[in-house]
Every structure is written in C-alpha cells, then in structure tokens.
Short mmCIF file of C-alpha atoms and ligand atoms in Angstrom, two decimals:
data_model
loop_
_atom_site.label_atom_id
_atom_site.label_comp_id
_atom_site.label_asym_id
_atom_site.label_seq_id
_atom_site.Cartn_x
_atom_site.Cartn_y
_atom_site.Cartn_z
CA MET A 512 0.00 0.00 0.00
CA ASN A 513 1.15 3.50 -0.76
CA ASP A 514 2.14 5.77 2.07
CA PRO A 515 -0.55 8.38 2.74
CA LEU A 516 0.06 11.78 1.23
CA ILE A 517 0.10 14.69 3.67
CA SER A 518 -0.80 18.10 2.23
CA VAL A 519 0.60 21.02 4.15
CA VAL A 520 -1.38 24.19 3.36
CA SER A 521 -0.06 27.58 4.34
CA PRO A 522 -1.19 31.13 3.58
CA ILE A 523 1.53 33.65 2.85
CA PHE A 524 1.22 37.41 3.02
CA ASN A 525 4.35 39.49 2.66
CA GLU A 526 6.58 36.96 4.36
CA GLY A 527 9.65 37.65 2.16
CA GLU A 528 12.58 35.50 3.14
CA GLY A 529 10.30 33.83 5.67
CA VAL A 530 9.02 31.78 2.71
CA ASP A 531 12.38 30.05 2.28
CA ARG A 532 12.79 29.54 5.99
CA PHE A 533 9.35 27.96 6.17
CA VAL A 534 9.75 25.66 3.15
CA GLU A 535 13.08 24.42 4.44
CA ARG A 536 11.82 23.83 7.95
CA VAL A 537 8.74 21.90 6.80
CA GLY A 538 10.91 19.81 4.46
CA GLU A 539 13.36 19.04 7.24
CA VAL A 540 10.67 17.90 9.65
CA LEU A 541 8.57 15.86 7.24
CA GLU A 542 11.50 14.19 5.52
CA GLY A 543 12.98 13.48 8.91
CA ALA A 544 9.75 11.73 9.89
CA GLY A 545 9.72 9.81 6.61
CA LEU A 546 6.36 11.25 5.51
CA ARG A 547 5.23 11.64 1.91
CA TYR A 548 4.02 15.22 1.55
CA GLU A 549 3.13 18.12 -0.69
CA LEU A 550 3.34 21.76 0.30
CA VAL A 551 0.63 24.10 -0.98
CA LEU A 552 1.59 27.74 -0.55
CA VAL A 553 -1.04 30.39 -1.15
CA ASP A 554 0.21 33.87 -1.83
CA ASP A 555 -2.51 36.14 -0.49
CA GLY A 556 -1.71 39.09 -2.76
CA SER A 557 1.67 39.90 -1.23
CA SER A 558 3.27 43.13 -2.33
CA ASP A 559 6.82 41.94 -1.68
CA ASP A 560 8.82 39.17 -3.37
CA SER A 561 6.92 36.33 -1.68
CA TRP A 562 5.45 35.09 -4.96
CA SER A 563 8.76 34.90 -6.81
CA ARG A 564 10.20 32.98 -3.86
CA ILE A 565 7.27 30.56 -3.92
CA ALA A 566 7.57 30.12 -7.70
CA HIS A 567 11.29 29.52 -7.34
CA ARG A 568 10.77 26.90 -4.65
CA ALA A 569 8.14 25.18 -6.79
CA ARG A 570 10.60 24.97 -9.70
CA LEU A 571 13.21 23.36 -7.47
CA ASP A 572 10.98 20.87 -5.69
CA ALA A 573 8.10 18.95 -7.27
CA ARG A 574 6.45 18.64 -3.86
CA VAL A 575 6.01 22.39 -3.55
CA ARG A 576 3.10 24.09 -5.33
CA GLY A 577 2.03 27.69 -5.24
CA VAL A 578 -1.13 29.58 -6.12
CA ARG A 579 -1.29 33.31 -6.24
CA LEU A 580 -4.49 35.14 -5.40
CA SER A 581 -5.29 38.21 -7.45
CA ARG A 582 -5.20 40.48 -4.40
CA ASN A 583 -5.18 40.31 -0.62
CA PHE A 584 -8.35 38.40 0.24
CA GLY A 585 -7.41 37.78 3.86
CA LYS A 586 -6.11 34.73 5.64
CA GLU A 587 -9.44 32.89 5.72
CA ALA A 588 -9.90 33.09 1.95
CA ALA A 589 -6.29 32.13 1.36
CA LEU A 590 -6.76 29.08 3.57
CA LEU A 591 -9.82 28.05 1.57
CA ALA A 592 -7.93 28.43 -1.68
CA GLY A 593 -5.21 26.20 -0.29
CA LEU A 594 -7.66 23.60 0.98
CA GLU A 595 -9.26 23.40 -2.44
CA GLN A 596 -5.88 22.78 -4.07
CA ALA A 597 -4.76 20.15 -1.59
CA GLY A 598 -4.81 16.59 -2.85
CA GLY A 599 -3.57 14.72 0.21
CA ASP A 600 -5.20 12.08 2.39
CA ALA A 601 -4.69 14.36 5.36
CA ILE A 602 -4.34 18.13 5.22
CA VAL A 603 -2.39 20.19 7.71
CA VAL A 604 -3.12 23.90 7.93
CA ILE A 605 -0.26 25.91 9.36
CA ASP A 606 0.90 29.56 9.53
CA SER A 607 3.95 30.32 7.48
CA ASP A 608 5.63 32.52 10.07
CA LEU A 609 6.88 29.53 12.09
CA GLN A 610 4.73 30.53 15.06
CA HIS A 611 3.12 27.14 14.62
CA PRO A 612 5.98 24.69 15.06
CA PRO A 613 6.19 22.32 12.03
CA SER A 614 7.86 19.86 14.41
CA ALA A 615 4.38 19.04 15.74
CA ILE A 616 3.17 17.74 12.36
CA PRO A 617 4.49 14.15 12.75
CA ALA A 618 2.67 13.85 16.09
CA MET A 619 -0.53 15.14 14.48
CA VAL A 620 -0.17 12.64 11.66
CA ARG A 621 0.25 9.85 14.20
CA ARG A 622 -2.98 10.89 15.90
CA TRP A 623 -4.70 10.85 12.53
CA GLN A 624 -3.35 7.40 11.75
CA ALA A 625 -4.60 6.27 15.15
CA GLY A 626 -8.13 7.18 14.05
CA ALA A 627 -8.75 10.89 14.68
CA HIS A 628 -10.30 12.83 11.79
CA VAL A 629 -9.50 16.28 13.11
CA VAL A 630 -6.33 16.94 15.10
CA GLU A 631 -6.05 20.36 16.70
CA ALA A 632 -2.90 21.88 18.03
CA VAL A 633 -3.71 23.66 21.28
CA LYS A 634 -1.53 26.30 22.85
CA ARG A 635 0.52 25.38 25.85
CA ASN A 636 1.79 28.94 26.11
CA ARG A 637 1.51 32.18 24.23
CA THR A 638 5.00 33.47 23.72
CA GLY A 639 5.20 36.02 20.98
CA GLN A 640 1.86 37.63 21.72
CA SER A 641 1.70 40.97 23.45
CA LEU A 642 -0.25 41.35 26.69
CA GLY A 643 -2.98 43.40 24.98
CA ASN A 644 -3.23 40.83 22.22
CA ARG A 645 -3.41 37.99 24.73
CA LEU A 646 -6.07 39.73 26.77
CA SER A 647 -8.26 40.62 23.82
CA SER A 648 -8.08 37.16 22.30
CA ARG A 649 -8.82 35.65 25.70
CA VAL A 650 -11.92 37.84 26.09
CA PHE A 651 -13.10 37.10 22.56
CA ASN A 652 -12.47 33.38 22.75
CA THR A 653 -14.20 33.02 26.09
CA ALA A 654 -17.19 35.04 24.89
CA PHE A 655 -17.32 33.05 21.66
CA THR A 656 -17.13 29.75 23.47
CA GLY A 657 -19.85 30.86 25.89
CA LEU A 658 -22.18 32.07 23.15
CA THR A 659 -21.71 29.31 20.60
CA ARG A 660 -20.42 26.23 22.38
CA VAL A 661 -17.69 26.04 19.74
CA ASP A 662 -14.59 25.87 21.90
CA LEU A 663 -12.05 28.49 20.94
CA VAL A 664 -10.12 28.89 24.16
CA ASN A 665 -6.53 27.88 23.41
CA ALA A 666 -7.56 26.91 19.88
CA THR A 667 -5.32 27.68 16.93
CA ASP A 668 -5.65 27.54 13.16
CA PHE A 669 -2.97 24.86 13.23
CA ARG A 670 -5.00 21.76 12.43
CA LEU A 671 -4.94 18.49 10.61
CA LEU A 672 -8.06 17.40 8.75
CA GLY A 673 -8.58 13.95 7.31
CA ARG A 674 -10.03 13.78 3.79
CA PRO A 675 -13.65 13.12 4.89
CA ALA A 676 -13.50 16.04 7.35
CA LEU A 677 -12.09 18.32 4.66
CA ASP A 678 -14.82 17.29 2.23
CA ALA A 679 -17.39 18.11 4.89
CA LEU A 680 -15.79 21.48 5.53
CA ARG A 681 -15.77 22.29 1.84
CA GLN A 682 -19.50 21.76 1.64
CA MET A 683 -20.00 24.84 3.76
CA PRO A 684 -20.97 27.50 1.27
CA GLU A 685 -20.63 30.61 3.38
CA HIS A 686 -18.78 33.50 1.89
CA SER A 687 -17.00 34.76 4.95
CA SER A 688 -15.73 31.62 6.54
CA PHE A 689 -14.13 31.28 9.93
CA PHE A 690 -11.87 28.25 9.77
CA ARG A 691 -11.40 27.86 13.50
CA GLY A 692 -15.17 27.78 13.97
CA THR A 693 -16.19 25.75 10.92
CA SER A 694 -13.55 23.10 11.50
CA SER A 695 -14.97 22.61 15.01
CA TRP A 696 -18.58 22.79 13.89
CA ILE A 697 -18.25 19.81 11.52
CA GLY A 698 -17.59 17.47 14.43
CA PHE A 699 -15.79 14.20 13.51
CA THR A 700 -13.54 12.26 15.87
CA ARG A 701 -11.13 14.74 17.36
CA ALA A 702 -7.78 14.70 19.07
CA THR A 703 -5.44 17.40 20.28
CA VAL A 704 -1.72 17.84 20.55
CA GLU A 705 -0.14 20.53 22.68
CA VAL A 706 2.26 22.93 21.04
CA ASP A 707 4.36 25.86 22.15
CA ILE A 708 3.51 28.94 20.14
CA ASP A 709 6.76 30.56 19.11
CA HIS A 710 7.79 34.11 18.45
CA ARG A 711 7.13 35.29 14.93
CA ALA A 712 10.13 34.52 12.73
CA GLY A 713 10.05 37.74 10.69
CA GLY A 714 8.48 41.14 11.25
CA ALA A 715 5.26 41.89 13.07
CA SER A 716 1.85 40.25 12.89
CA ARG A 717 0.22 40.74 9.49
CA TRP A 718 -3.14 41.39 11.10
CA THR A 719 -4.45 44.91 11.41
CA LEU A 720 -6.81 45.90 14.20
CA ARG A 721 -9.51 46.33 11.58
CA GLY A 722 -8.84 42.88 10.15
CA LEU A 723 -9.08 41.27 13.56
CA PHE A 724 -12.30 43.14 14.33
CA ARG A 725 -13.83 41.88 11.07
CA LEU A 726 -12.70 38.35 11.85
CA ALA A 727 -14.30 38.55 15.28
CA VAL A 728 -17.58 39.92 13.90
CA ASN A 729 -17.65 37.36 11.08
CA GLY A 730 -16.97 34.57 13.52
CA LEU A 731 -19.75 35.65 15.84
CA THR A 732 -22.35 36.38 13.20
CA SER A 733 -21.78 33.10 11.42
CA PHE A 734 -22.05 30.99 14.53
CA THR A 735 -24.64 32.56 16.77
CA SER A 736 -27.59 34.88 16.79
CA ALA A 737 -27.10 35.48 20.53
CA PRO A 738 -26.23 39.19 20.04
CA LEU A 739 -29.67 39.69 18.47
CA HIS A 740 -31.31 38.09 21.47
CA LEU A 741 -29.19 40.25 23.74
CA VAL A 742 -30.67 43.31 22.05
CA THR A 743 -34.14 41.97 22.81
CA LEU A 744 -33.12 41.30 26.41
CA ALA A 745 -31.72 44.81 26.78
CA GLY A 746 -35.02 46.15 25.44
CA ILE A 747 -36.96 44.17 28.03
CA GLY A 748 -34.60 45.40 30.74
CA PHE A 749 -35.20 49.00 29.72
CA ALA A 750 -38.96 48.49 29.68
CA LEU A 751 -38.90 47.14 33.24
CA PHE A 752 -36.66 49.98 34.35
CA SER A 753 -39.04 52.54 32.84
CA VAL A 754 -42.01 51.02 34.65
CA VAL A 755 -40.20 51.09 38.00
CA LEU A 756 -39.04 54.65 37.43
CA GLY A 757 -42.51 55.71 36.34
CA VAL A 758 -44.15 54.23 39.41
CA GLN A 759 -41.57 55.81 41.71
CA THR A 760 -42.07 59.22 40.12
CA LEU A 761 -45.82 58.94 40.36
CA VAL A 762 -45.65 58.02 44.04
CA ARG A 763 -43.37 60.95 44.76
CA TRP A 764 -45.65 63.32 42.85
CA ILE A 765 -48.74 62.14 44.70
CA SER A 766 -47.02 62.49 48.07
CA GLY A 767 -46.27 66.07 47.13
CA GLY A 768 -42.50 65.81 46.53
CA SER A 769 -41.02 67.73 43.65
CA VAL A 770 -39.38 65.81 40.86
CA ALA A 771 -35.93 67.21 40.14
CA GLY A 772 -34.52 66.21 36.96
CA PHE A 773 -32.98 67.97 34.00
CA THR A 774 -29.74 66.01 34.47
CA THR A 775 -31.65 62.78 34.86
CA VAL A 776 -33.46 63.39 31.61
CA ILE A 777 -30.25 64.06 29.71
CA LEU A 778 -28.59 60.98 31.19
CA LEU A 779 -31.54 58.78 30.38
CA LEU A 780 -31.61 60.10 26.83
CA LEU A 781 -27.93 59.31 26.43
CA VAL A 782 -28.28 55.82 27.85
CA THR A 783 -31.31 54.91 25.77
CA GLY A 784 -29.71 56.48 22.70
CA THR A 785 -26.63 54.33 23.19
CA PHE A 786 -28.63 51.15 23.50
CA VAL A 787 -30.78 51.94 20.50
CA LEU A 788 -27.74 52.59 18.36
CA LEU A 789 -25.96 49.48 19.61
CA GLY A 790 -29.04 47.45 18.85
CA LEU A 791 -29.24 48.88 15.36
CA GLY A 792 -25.55 48.15 14.91
CA VAL A 793 -25.97 44.53 15.88
CA ILE A 794 -28.89 44.12 13.48
CA GLY A 795 -26.84 45.92 10.84
CA GLU A 796 -23.98 43.42 11.19
CA TYR A 797 -26.31 40.51 10.55
CA LEU A 798 -27.91 42.35 7.66
CA ALA A 799 -24.48 42.99 6.18
CA ARG A 800 -23.67 39.29 6.51
CA ILE A 801 -26.86 38.37 4.69
CA HIS A 802 -26.13 40.93 2.00
CA GLU A 803 -22.63 39.57 1.54
CA GLU A 804 -23.86 36.00 1.32
CA VAL A 805 -26.63 36.65 -1.18
CA ARG A 806 -24.29 38.39 -3.59
CA ARG A 807 -22.55 35.04 -3.97
CA ARG A 808 -19.28 36.46 -5.15
CA PRO A 809 -16.33 34.08 -5.39
CA ARG A 810 -14.45 33.87 -2.13
CA TYR A 811 -11.10 34.40 -3.80
CA LEU A 812 -9.66 34.65 -7.30
CA ILE A 813 -6.57 32.86 -8.50
CA GLN A 814 -4.26 34.90 -10.68
CA GLU A 815 -1.65 32.25 -11.44
CA ARG A 816 -0.20 28.95 -10.40
CA SER A 817 3.41 27.99 -10.03
CA ALA A 818 5.00 26.04 -12.86
CA GLY A 819 6.29 22.75 -11.50
CA VAL A 820 9.49 20.87 -12.19
CA PHE A 821 7.94 18.93 -15.07
CA GLU A 822 6.67 21.91 -17.00
CA GLN A 823 10.20 23.25 -16.80
CA LEU A 824 11.93 20.18 -18.18
CA VAL A 825 9.55 19.34 -21.01
CA PRO A 826 7.55 22.45 -21.84
CA GLU A 827 6.24 21.15 -25.23
CA GLN A 828 4.83 17.98 -23.78
CA HIS A 829 3.10 19.91 -21.09
CA ALA A 830 1.60 22.26 -23.63
CA GLU A 831 0.15 19.31 -25.57
CA ARG A 832 -1.63 17.92 -22.55
N1 UDP B 240 -1.88 36.01 6.34
C1 UDP B 240 -2.50 35.98 5.10
N2 UDP B 240 -3.27 37.06 4.72
C2 UDP B 240 -3.47 38.14 5.53
C3 UDP B 240 -2.85 38.12 6.80
C4 UDP B 240 -2.07 37.04 7.18
O1 UDP B 240 -2.36 35.04 4.35
O2 UDP B 240 -4.17 39.05 5.11
C5 UDP B 240 -1.04 34.84 6.74
C6 UDP B 240 0.37 35.17 7.20
O3 UDP B 240 1.28 35.18 6.14
C7 UDP B 240 0.67 34.04 8.17
C8 UDP B 240 -0.69 33.73 8.75
O4 UDP B 240 -1.66 34.25 7.85
O5 UDP B 240 1.13 32.87 7.51
C9 UDP B 240 -0.87 34.31 10.15
O6 UDP B 240 -0.61 35.69 10.11
P1 UDP B 240 0.07 36.45 11.31
O7 UDP B 240 1.24 35.70 11.81
O8 UDP B 240 0.32 37.85 10.83
O9 UDP B 240 -1.10 36.45 12.37
P2 UDP B 240 -1.01 36.08 13.93
O10 UDP B 240 0.04 35.03 14.10
O11 UDP B 240 -0.68 37.34 14.61
O12 UDP B 240 -2.40 35.58 14.23
MG1 MG B 241 1.74 34.71 13.40
#
C-alpha cells in the first residue's frame, strides 16, 4: 500500500525570506519523519517578493506548489484556496511565520493514523503575543465559546483534517468563513496535541486591528444569533426599568414631593440612545452578513499557479496535454 500523502497548506502574506525559511523547515521535519508530503503555498496578494520565492521553490521541488491570489483576500480566503488545491489524504493547515511549530506535524499525523479525523494543536503557552493581544483574544475566545459552544479557548488555526473532514468542511458554502469555527462545527472524531507557540520569525503580525475586528464579527455572526437576542433582552430590561421609574415618580408626585430632573433626563436620553444605536448596529452586522452572502461572489480569485518541475523540463509535452 502507498504511504498516505500529507498536504501542508499555508497562507503567505508578505513573508519575504520567511518563505524560504518555512519551506526548508517543513521539508526538514517531514523528511525526517519519513512522511510523503506536498506543500501548498497560497500567496494572499503579497506586495513583496513572496510570490517569486514561492515560484522559485516550486521549480526546485516537485512537492512544492504555489497559487497566487489576485489580491489580498485575507487569511481565511487564502486558507480556503489552499484547501481546495490540496490533494492529500490528510491536510495540515499551518501559519507560514513559524509561530506554529512544524515539528508538531508528525505527532498530528500519528494521531490521525490512530483514528482521529481532526487533530487540533492547542496552545501550551503564548509566547510572541503581546499582553494586549493575549487579553483581547482571551476575552473574545471566552465570549465566543460561551455564546456558541464552539470551543475556541486555546484553539489555533494549526489543524490536521482527514479527507472526509475536509470534504465536509468544503460543503460549507458561506462567503465569509471562519476556519477555526467551521472546522470545530463539523464534528468528527477529534484529538489534540499541545504545542508551544513561538515568536514570529520575521516582522510583526500581518493582522491589522480592523482585520481582527472583522474576523471577530464574522466569527460571531456566522455561529450565533445570541447578540440579536441580547438586544431583545436589553429592550426588556429597559422596559422594566421605565415602569419602576414611572411608578416611583408617580408616588413621589402624589405624596407632594417635587421631581428634580434635568440632568436625569439628559442621562436617560444618552443611555437609551446608546442602547438603541448598539441594537441597530448589531442588526446591521447581521444584515451585512446576509447581504454579503446573497451576492454570492467568489471567495477568492486565482491569478496564477506555479509552474512545477515537469513543466520546466519538457515544456512542449506539457503544452500538448
Ligand atoms: N496572512 C494571510 N493574509 C493576511 C494576513 C495574514 O495570508 O491578510 C497569513 C500570514 O502570512 C501568516 C498567517 O496568515 O502565515 C498568520 O498571520 P500572522 O502571523 O500575521 O497572524 P497572527 O500570528 O498574529 O495571528
Ligand atoms: Mg503569526
């Protein structure tokens, strides 16, 4: 029987020489473990020389393939593009900045061979993340886990999916996907391995605050309608509050007390105004999601693919095919 083929899928955005570092490291680890593999690198519209490095690597090594998206579609879209290109029996998704240690891949593969369909790498530590970053992701992940029952605490995007799990994931048609959520949502027999998250190998995080905010909102809106119910709850709370306040005022008026209150009025207006706007905002986010989904635009566009070793050696034959 043939050895199983492991596809390693990695998104790349302006990683520069990090591309070479990554390809070499993955090769070292997987060859060392005697695994048959292919490496699918997705250039997410980098503006530096990432693509020429990927193309160069692909020319040197038949196991390396690259696709180049037509612009920066974001990490989630790049991941999807990579997953759709992957041809392996098991697919490992990993960041290209070496924050996810490739050395954990053999252990993940062993779990898969022992029967798990989805193997998640969970964080043992969080080196390489700033305190603010750690705090905000902690708050978000805990809130997300509480609202949706999809466990994100300590979760990473570093995952192995068996072929059936990947096929299930690919059936999900949503436009703005959230890999960490969807790959939990599908279920399947799961296992975890613990990894140490490393410092980033080159430069700073490629995420912007805006990008992270969008990711958080997309994640929430695609997995739960709890925020909408919270708006309703807040409305009920306000109604009760108004009744109590009304009764109290009435009692005071009847018993002859004067009702002081310009400041109170202003404050109440501000508070209600805030809640009304927040409520509208929450509804707006869901509406925007619906709008985005019904447009049914492609989730990413491929501009070109790397030419492999074979195309190089015998270009005519390839052209005939
Ligand atoms: N990335 C991407 N497109 C983007 C942003 C990031 O493909 O728009 C890639 C990036 O090259 C890296 C991975 O996603 O391989 C994780 O990015 P980063 O390390 O910047 O994020 P963090 O580790 O801070 O979550
Ligand atoms: Mg990183």
